PDB file of C-alpha atoms in Angstrom:
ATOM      1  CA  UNK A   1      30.726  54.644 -10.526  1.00  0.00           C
ATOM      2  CA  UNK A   2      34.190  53.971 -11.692  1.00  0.00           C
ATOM      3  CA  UNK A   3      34.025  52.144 -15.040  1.00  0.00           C
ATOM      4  CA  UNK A   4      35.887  48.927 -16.249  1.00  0.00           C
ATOM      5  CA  UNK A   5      39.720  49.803 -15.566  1.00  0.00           C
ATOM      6  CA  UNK A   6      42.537  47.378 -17.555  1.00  0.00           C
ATOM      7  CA  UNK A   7      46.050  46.985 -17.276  1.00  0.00           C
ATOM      8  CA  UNK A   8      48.244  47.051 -18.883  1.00  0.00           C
ATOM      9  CA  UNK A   9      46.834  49.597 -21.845  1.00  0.00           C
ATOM     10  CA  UNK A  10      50.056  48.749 -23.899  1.00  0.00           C
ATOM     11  CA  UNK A  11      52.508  45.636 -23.658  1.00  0.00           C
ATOM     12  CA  UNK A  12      54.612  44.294 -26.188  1.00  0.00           C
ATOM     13  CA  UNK A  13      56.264  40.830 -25.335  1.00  0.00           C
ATOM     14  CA  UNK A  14      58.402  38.787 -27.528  1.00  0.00           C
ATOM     15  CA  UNK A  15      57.150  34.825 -29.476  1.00  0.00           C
ATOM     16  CA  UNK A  16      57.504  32.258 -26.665  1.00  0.00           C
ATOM     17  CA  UNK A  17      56.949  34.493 -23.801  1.00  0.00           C
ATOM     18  CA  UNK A  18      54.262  34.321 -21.448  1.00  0.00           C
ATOM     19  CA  UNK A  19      51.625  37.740 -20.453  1.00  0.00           C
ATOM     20  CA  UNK A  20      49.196  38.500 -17.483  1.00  0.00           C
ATOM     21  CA  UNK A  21      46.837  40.985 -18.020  1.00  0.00           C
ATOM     22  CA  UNK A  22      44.074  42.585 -15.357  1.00  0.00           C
ATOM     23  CA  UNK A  23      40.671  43.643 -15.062  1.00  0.00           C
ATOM     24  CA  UNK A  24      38.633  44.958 -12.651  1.00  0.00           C
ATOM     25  CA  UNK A  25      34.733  45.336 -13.615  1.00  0.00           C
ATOM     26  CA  UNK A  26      32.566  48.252 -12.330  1.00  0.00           C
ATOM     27  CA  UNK A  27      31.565  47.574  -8.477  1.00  0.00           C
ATOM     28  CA  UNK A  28      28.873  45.444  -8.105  1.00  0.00           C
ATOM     29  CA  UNK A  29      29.411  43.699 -11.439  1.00  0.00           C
ATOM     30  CA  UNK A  30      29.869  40.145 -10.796  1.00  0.00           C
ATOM     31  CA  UNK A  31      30.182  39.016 -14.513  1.00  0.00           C
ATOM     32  CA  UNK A  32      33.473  39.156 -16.480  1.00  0.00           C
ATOM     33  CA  UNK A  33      33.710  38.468 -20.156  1.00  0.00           C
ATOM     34  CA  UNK A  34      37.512  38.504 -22.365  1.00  0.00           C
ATOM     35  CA  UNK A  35      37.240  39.644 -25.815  1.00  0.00           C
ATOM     36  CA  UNK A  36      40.351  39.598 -28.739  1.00  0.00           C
ATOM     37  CA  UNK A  37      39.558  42.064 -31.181  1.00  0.00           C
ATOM     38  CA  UNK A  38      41.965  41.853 -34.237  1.00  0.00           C
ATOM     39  CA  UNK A  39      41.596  43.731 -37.947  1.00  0.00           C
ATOM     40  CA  UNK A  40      41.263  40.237 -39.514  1.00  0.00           C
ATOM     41  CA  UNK A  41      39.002  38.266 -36.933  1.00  0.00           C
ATOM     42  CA  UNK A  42      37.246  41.258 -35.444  1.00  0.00           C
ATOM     43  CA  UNK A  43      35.866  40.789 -31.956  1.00  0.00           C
ATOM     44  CA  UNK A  44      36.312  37.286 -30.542  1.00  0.00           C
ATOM     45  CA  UNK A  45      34.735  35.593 -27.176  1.00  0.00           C
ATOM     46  CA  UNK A  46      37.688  34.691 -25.330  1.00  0.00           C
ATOM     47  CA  UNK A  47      35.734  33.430 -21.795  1.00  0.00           C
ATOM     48  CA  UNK A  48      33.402  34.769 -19.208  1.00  0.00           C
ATOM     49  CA  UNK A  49      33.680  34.322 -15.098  1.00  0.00           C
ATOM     50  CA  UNK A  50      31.197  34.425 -12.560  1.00  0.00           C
ATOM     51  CA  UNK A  51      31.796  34.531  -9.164  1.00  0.00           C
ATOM     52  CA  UNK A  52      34.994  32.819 -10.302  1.00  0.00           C
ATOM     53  CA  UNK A  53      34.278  30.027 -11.929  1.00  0.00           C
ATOM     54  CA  UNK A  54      34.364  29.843 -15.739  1.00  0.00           C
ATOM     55  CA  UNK A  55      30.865  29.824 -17.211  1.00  0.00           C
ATOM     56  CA  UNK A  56      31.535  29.659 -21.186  1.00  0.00           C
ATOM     57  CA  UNK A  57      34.575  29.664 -23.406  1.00  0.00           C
ATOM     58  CA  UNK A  58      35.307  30.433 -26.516  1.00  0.00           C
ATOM     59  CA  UNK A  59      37.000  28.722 -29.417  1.00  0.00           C
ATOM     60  CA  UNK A  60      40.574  29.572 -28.167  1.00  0.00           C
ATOM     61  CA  UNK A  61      43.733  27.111 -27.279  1.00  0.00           C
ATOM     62  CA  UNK A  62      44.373  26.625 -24.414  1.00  0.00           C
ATOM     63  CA  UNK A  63      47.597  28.555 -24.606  1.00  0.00           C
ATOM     64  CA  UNK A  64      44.397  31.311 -23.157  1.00  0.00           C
ATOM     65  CA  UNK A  65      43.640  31.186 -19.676  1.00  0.00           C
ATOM     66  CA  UNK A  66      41.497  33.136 -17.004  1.00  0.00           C
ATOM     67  CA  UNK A  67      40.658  34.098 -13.685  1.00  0.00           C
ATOM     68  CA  UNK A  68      38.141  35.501 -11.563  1.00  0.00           C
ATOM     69  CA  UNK A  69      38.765  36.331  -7.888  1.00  0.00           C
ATOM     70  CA  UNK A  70      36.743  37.074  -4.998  1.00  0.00           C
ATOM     71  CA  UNK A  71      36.508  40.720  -5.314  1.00  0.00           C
ATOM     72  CA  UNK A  72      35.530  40.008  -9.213  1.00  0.00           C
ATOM     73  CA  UNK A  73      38.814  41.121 -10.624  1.00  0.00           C
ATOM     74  CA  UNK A  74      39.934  38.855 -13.631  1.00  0.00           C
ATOM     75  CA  UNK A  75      42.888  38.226 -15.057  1.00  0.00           C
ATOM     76  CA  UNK A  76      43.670  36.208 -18.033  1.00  0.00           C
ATOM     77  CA  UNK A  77      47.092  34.870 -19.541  1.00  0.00           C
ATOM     78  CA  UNK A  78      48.410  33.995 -22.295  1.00  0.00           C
ATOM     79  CA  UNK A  79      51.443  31.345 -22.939  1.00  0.00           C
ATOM     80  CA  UNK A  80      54.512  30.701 -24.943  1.00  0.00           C
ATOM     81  CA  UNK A  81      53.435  34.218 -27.279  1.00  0.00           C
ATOM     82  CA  UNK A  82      52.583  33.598 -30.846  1.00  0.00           C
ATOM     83  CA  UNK A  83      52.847  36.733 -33.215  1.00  0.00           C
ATOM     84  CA  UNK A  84      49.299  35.693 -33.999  1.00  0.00           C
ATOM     85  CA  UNK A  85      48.273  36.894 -30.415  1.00  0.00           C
ATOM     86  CA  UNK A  86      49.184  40.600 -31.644  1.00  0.00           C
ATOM     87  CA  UNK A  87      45.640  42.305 -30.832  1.00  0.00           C
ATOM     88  CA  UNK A  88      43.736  44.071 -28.101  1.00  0.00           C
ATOM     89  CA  UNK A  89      42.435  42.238 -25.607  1.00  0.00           C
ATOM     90  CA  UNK A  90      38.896  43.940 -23.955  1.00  0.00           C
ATOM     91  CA  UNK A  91      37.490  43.151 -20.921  1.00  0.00           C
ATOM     92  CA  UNK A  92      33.897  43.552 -20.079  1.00  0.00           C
ATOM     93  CA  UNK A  93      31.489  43.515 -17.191  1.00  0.00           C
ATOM     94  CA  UNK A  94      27.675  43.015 -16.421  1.00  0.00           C
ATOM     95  CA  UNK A  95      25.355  42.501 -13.874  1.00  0.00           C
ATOM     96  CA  UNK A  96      22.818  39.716 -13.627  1.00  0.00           C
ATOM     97  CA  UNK A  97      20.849  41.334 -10.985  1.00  0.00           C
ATOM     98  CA  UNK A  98      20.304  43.852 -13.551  1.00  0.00           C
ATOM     99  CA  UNK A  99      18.071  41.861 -15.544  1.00  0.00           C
ATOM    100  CA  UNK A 100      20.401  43.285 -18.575  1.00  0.00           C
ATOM    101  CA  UNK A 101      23.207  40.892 -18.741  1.00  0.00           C
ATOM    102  CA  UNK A 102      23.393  40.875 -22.605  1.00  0.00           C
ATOM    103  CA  UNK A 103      24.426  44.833 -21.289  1.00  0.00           C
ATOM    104  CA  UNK A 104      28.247  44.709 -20.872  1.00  0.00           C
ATOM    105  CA  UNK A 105      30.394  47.363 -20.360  1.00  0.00           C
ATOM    106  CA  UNK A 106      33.508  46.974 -21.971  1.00  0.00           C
ATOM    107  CA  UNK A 107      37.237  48.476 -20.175  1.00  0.00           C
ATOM    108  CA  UNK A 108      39.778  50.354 -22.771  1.00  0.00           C
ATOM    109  CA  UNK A 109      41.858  47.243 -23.460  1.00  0.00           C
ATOM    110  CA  UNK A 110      45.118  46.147 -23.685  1.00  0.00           C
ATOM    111  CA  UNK A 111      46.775  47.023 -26.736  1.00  0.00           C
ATOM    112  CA  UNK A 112      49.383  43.584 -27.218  1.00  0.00           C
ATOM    113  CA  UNK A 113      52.163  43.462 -29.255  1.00  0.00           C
ATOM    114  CA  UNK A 114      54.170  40.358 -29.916  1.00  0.00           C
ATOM    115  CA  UNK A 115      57.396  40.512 -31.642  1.00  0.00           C
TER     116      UNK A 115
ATOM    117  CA  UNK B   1      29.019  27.119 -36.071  1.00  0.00           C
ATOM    118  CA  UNK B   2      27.340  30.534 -35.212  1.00  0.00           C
ATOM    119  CA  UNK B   3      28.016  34.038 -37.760  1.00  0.00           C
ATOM    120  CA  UNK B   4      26.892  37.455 -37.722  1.00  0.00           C
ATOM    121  CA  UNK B   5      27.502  39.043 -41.391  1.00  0.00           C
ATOM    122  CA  UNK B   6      26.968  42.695 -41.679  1.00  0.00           C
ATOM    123  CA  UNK B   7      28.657  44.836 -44.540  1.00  0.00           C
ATOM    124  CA  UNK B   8      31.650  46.199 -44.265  1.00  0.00           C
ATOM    125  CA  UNK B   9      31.201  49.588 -44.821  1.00  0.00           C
ATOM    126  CA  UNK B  10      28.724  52.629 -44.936  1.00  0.00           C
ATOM    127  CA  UNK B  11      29.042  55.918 -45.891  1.00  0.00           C
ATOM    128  CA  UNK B  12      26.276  58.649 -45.331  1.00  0.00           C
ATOM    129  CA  UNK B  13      26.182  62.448 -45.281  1.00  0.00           C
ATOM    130  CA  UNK B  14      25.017  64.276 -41.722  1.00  0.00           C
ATOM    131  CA  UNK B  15      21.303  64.807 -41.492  1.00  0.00           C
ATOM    132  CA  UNK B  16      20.594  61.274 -43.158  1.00  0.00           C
ATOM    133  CA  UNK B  17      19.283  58.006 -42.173  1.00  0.00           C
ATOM    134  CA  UNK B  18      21.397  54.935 -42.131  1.00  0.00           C
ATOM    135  CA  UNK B  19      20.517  51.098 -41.600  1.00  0.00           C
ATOM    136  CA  UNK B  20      22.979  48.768 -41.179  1.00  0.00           C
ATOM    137  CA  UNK B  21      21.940  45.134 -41.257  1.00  0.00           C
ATOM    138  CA  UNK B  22      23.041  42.071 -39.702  1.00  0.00           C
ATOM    139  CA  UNK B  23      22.063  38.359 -40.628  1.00  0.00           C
ATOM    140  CA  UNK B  24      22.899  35.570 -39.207  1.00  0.00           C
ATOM    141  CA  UNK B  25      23.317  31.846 -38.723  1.00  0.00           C
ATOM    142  CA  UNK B  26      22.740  29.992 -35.581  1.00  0.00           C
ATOM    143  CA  UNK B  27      20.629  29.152 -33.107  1.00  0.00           C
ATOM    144  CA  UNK B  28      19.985  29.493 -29.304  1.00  0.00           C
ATOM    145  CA  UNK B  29      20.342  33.527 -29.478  1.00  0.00           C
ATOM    146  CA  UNK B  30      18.332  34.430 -26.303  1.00  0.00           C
ATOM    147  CA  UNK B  31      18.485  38.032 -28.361  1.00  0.00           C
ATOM    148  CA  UNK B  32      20.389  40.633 -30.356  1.00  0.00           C
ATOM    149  CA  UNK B  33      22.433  43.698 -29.654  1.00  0.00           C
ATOM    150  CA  UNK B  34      23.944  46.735 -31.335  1.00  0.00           C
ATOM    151  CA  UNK B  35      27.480  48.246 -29.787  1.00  0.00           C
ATOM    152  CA  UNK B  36      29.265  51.226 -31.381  1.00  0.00           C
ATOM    153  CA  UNK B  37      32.729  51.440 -31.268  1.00  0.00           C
ATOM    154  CA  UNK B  38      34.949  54.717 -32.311  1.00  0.00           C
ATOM    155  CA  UNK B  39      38.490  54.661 -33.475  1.00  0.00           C
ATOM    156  CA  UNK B  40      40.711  53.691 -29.970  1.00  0.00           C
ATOM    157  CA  UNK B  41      37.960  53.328 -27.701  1.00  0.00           C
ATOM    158  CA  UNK B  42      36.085  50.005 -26.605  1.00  0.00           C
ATOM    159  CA  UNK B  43      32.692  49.294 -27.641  1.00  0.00           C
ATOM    160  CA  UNK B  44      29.691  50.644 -25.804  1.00  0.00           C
ATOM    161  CA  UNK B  45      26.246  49.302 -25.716  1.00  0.00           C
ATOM    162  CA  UNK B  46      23.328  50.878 -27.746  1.00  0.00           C
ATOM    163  CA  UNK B  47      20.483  48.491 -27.930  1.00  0.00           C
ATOM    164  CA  UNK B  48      19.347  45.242 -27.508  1.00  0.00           C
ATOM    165  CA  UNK B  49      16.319  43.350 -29.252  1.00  0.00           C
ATOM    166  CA  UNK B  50      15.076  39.770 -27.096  1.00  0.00           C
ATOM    167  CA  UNK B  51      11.628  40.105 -29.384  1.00  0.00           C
ATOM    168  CA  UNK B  52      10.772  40.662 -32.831  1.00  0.00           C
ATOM    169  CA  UNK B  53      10.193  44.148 -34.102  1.00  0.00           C
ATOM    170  CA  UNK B  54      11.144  47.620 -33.525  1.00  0.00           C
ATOM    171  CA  UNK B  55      13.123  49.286 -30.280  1.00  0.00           C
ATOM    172  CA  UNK B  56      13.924  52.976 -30.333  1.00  0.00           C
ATOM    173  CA  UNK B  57      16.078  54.865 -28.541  1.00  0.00           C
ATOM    174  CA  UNK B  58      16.422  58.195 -29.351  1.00  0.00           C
ATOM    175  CA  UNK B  59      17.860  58.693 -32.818  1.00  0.00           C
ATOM    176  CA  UNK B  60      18.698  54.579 -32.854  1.00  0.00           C
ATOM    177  CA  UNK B  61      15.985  52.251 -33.788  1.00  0.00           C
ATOM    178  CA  UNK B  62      16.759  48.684 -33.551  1.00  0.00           C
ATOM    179  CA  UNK B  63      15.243  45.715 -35.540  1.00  0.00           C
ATOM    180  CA  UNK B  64      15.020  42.160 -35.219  1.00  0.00           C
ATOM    181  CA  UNK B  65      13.386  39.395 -37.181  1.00  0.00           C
ATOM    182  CA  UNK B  66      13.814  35.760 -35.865  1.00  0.00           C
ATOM    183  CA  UNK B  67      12.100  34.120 -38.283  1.00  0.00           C
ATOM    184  CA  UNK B  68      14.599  35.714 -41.330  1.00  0.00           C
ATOM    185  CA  UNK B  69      17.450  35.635 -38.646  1.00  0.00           C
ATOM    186  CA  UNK B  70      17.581  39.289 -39.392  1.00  0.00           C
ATOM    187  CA  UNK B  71      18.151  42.463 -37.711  1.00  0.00           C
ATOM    188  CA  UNK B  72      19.132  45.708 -38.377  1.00  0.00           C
ATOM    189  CA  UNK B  73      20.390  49.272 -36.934  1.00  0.00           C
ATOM    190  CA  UNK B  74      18.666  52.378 -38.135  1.00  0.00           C
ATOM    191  CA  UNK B  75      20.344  55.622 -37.358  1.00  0.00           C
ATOM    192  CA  UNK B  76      18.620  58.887 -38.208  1.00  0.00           C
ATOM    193  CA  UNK B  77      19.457  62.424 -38.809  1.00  0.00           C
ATOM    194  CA  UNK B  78      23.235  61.373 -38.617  1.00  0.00           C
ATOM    195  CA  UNK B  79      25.842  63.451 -37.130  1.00  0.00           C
ATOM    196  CA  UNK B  80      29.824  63.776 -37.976  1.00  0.00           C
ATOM    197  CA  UNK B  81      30.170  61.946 -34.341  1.00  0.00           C
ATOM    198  CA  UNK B  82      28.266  59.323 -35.208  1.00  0.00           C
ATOM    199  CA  UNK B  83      30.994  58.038 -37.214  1.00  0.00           C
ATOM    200  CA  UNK B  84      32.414  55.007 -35.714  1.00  0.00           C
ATOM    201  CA  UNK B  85      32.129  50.754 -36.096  1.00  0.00           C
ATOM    202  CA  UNK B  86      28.565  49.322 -35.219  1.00  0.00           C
ATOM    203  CA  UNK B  87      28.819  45.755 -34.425  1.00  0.00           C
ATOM    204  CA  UNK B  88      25.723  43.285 -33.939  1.00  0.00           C
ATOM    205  CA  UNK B  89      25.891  40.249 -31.503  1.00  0.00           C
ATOM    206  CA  UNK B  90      23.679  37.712 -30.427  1.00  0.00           C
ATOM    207  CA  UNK B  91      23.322  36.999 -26.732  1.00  0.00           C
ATOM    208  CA  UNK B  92      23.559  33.765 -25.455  1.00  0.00           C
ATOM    209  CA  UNK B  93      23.938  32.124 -22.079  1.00  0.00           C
ATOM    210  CA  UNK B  94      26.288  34.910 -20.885  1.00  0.00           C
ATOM    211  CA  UNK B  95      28.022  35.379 -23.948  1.00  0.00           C
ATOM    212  CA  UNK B  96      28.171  37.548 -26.915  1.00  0.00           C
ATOM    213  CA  UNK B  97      28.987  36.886 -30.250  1.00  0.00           C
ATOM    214  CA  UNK B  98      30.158  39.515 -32.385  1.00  0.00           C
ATOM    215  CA  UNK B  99      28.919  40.145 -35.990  1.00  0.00           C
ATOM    216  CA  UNK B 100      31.945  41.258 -37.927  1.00  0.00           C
ATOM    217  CA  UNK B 101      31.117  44.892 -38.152  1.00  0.00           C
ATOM    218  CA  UNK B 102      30.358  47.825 -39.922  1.00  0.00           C
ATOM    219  CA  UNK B 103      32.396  50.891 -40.622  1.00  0.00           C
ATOM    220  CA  UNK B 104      30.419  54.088 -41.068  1.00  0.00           C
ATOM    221  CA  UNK B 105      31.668  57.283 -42.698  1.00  0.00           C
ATOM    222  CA  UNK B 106      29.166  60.453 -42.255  1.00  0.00           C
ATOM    223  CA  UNK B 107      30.930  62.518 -44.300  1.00  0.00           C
ATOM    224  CA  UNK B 108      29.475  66.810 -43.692  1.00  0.00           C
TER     225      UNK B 108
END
């Protein structure tokens, strides 16, 4: 099985713009968590989709957005860039049917910089 | 609100045994888990505790005390690979929260 795939793996954007960035979760994986991981804040629960509708959301503005398509693929955005948003972003997938769903699998990440 | 301390660093020499704790504040944690996470790559899952006590996984052991909202990671007989961040994060309602992480060094 393929594993979590994100993309970009590197962007860098300038203050005031606005970013799209994509994941697909492993096939079958119906569950699909953001994560900001930064040297100051560590790793931070952006949101999590399932069967694309968001379940739970983090302590984010609302500058952060998501969204989960039929196939499972997410994508989330990010407005009007703050250098602040400088971090990599991970995606990461689970399964319910599992019976692990605390289990995620987590894609490479997109490596963000805003200047 | 809900936080996962752990210390910031570790250092060890190969062959030893490590525990790296995690304590935290909150409620509602259906359980805990333990990801590892080397330089440039993403985290990957090593264990997860929903009861108190011990799980083992090979040369992980994983430990979890509600009632002290405690837990730790115990890795033996360390290797130079094993070298990476371990974070802790409680599980709840399809969500994790991440501890802030640990840094170890296994140094030959």
């Amino acid at each position: 099985k393929a594993g979590v795939t994100q993309t970009p793996r590197y962007l860098i954007k300038t203050r005031g713009q606005q970013v799209t960035l994509s994941c697909s979760p492993i096939s079958g994986h119906r569950s699909v968590s953001w994560y900001q991981q930064t040297p100051g804040q560590g790793l931070q629960f952006l949101f999590e989709y399932f069967s694309e509708t968001q379940r739970n959301k983090g302590n984010f503005p609302g500058r952060f957005s998501g969204r989960q398509f039929s196939n499972s693929r997410s994508e989330m955005n990010v407005s009007t860039l703050e250098l602040g948003d400088s971090a990599l972003y991970l995606c990461a997938s689970s399964s319910l049917s599992s019976g692990r769903p605390y289990e995620q699998y987590f894609g490479p990440g997109t490596r963000l910089t805003v200047t | 609100g809900q936080s996962l301390e752990q210390p910031s660093e570790v250092t060890a020499v190969e062959g030893a045994i490590v525990q790296i704790n995690c304590t935290y504040q909150t409620s509602g944690f259906y359980g805990l888990s333990w990801y590892q996470q080397h330089d440039g790559g993403a985290p990957t899952f090593l264990s997860y505790n929903a009861l108190d006590g011990l799980e083992e996984t090979g040369r992980f052991s994983s430990f979890l005390s509600r009632s002290d909202s405690y837990g730790y990671l115990l890795l033996q007989e360390l290797q130079m690979k094993d070298s990476a961040s371990y974070f802790c994060a409680g599980y709840n309602t399809d969500k994790l929260i991440f501890g802030t992480g640990t840094r170890l060094q296994v140094f030959p």
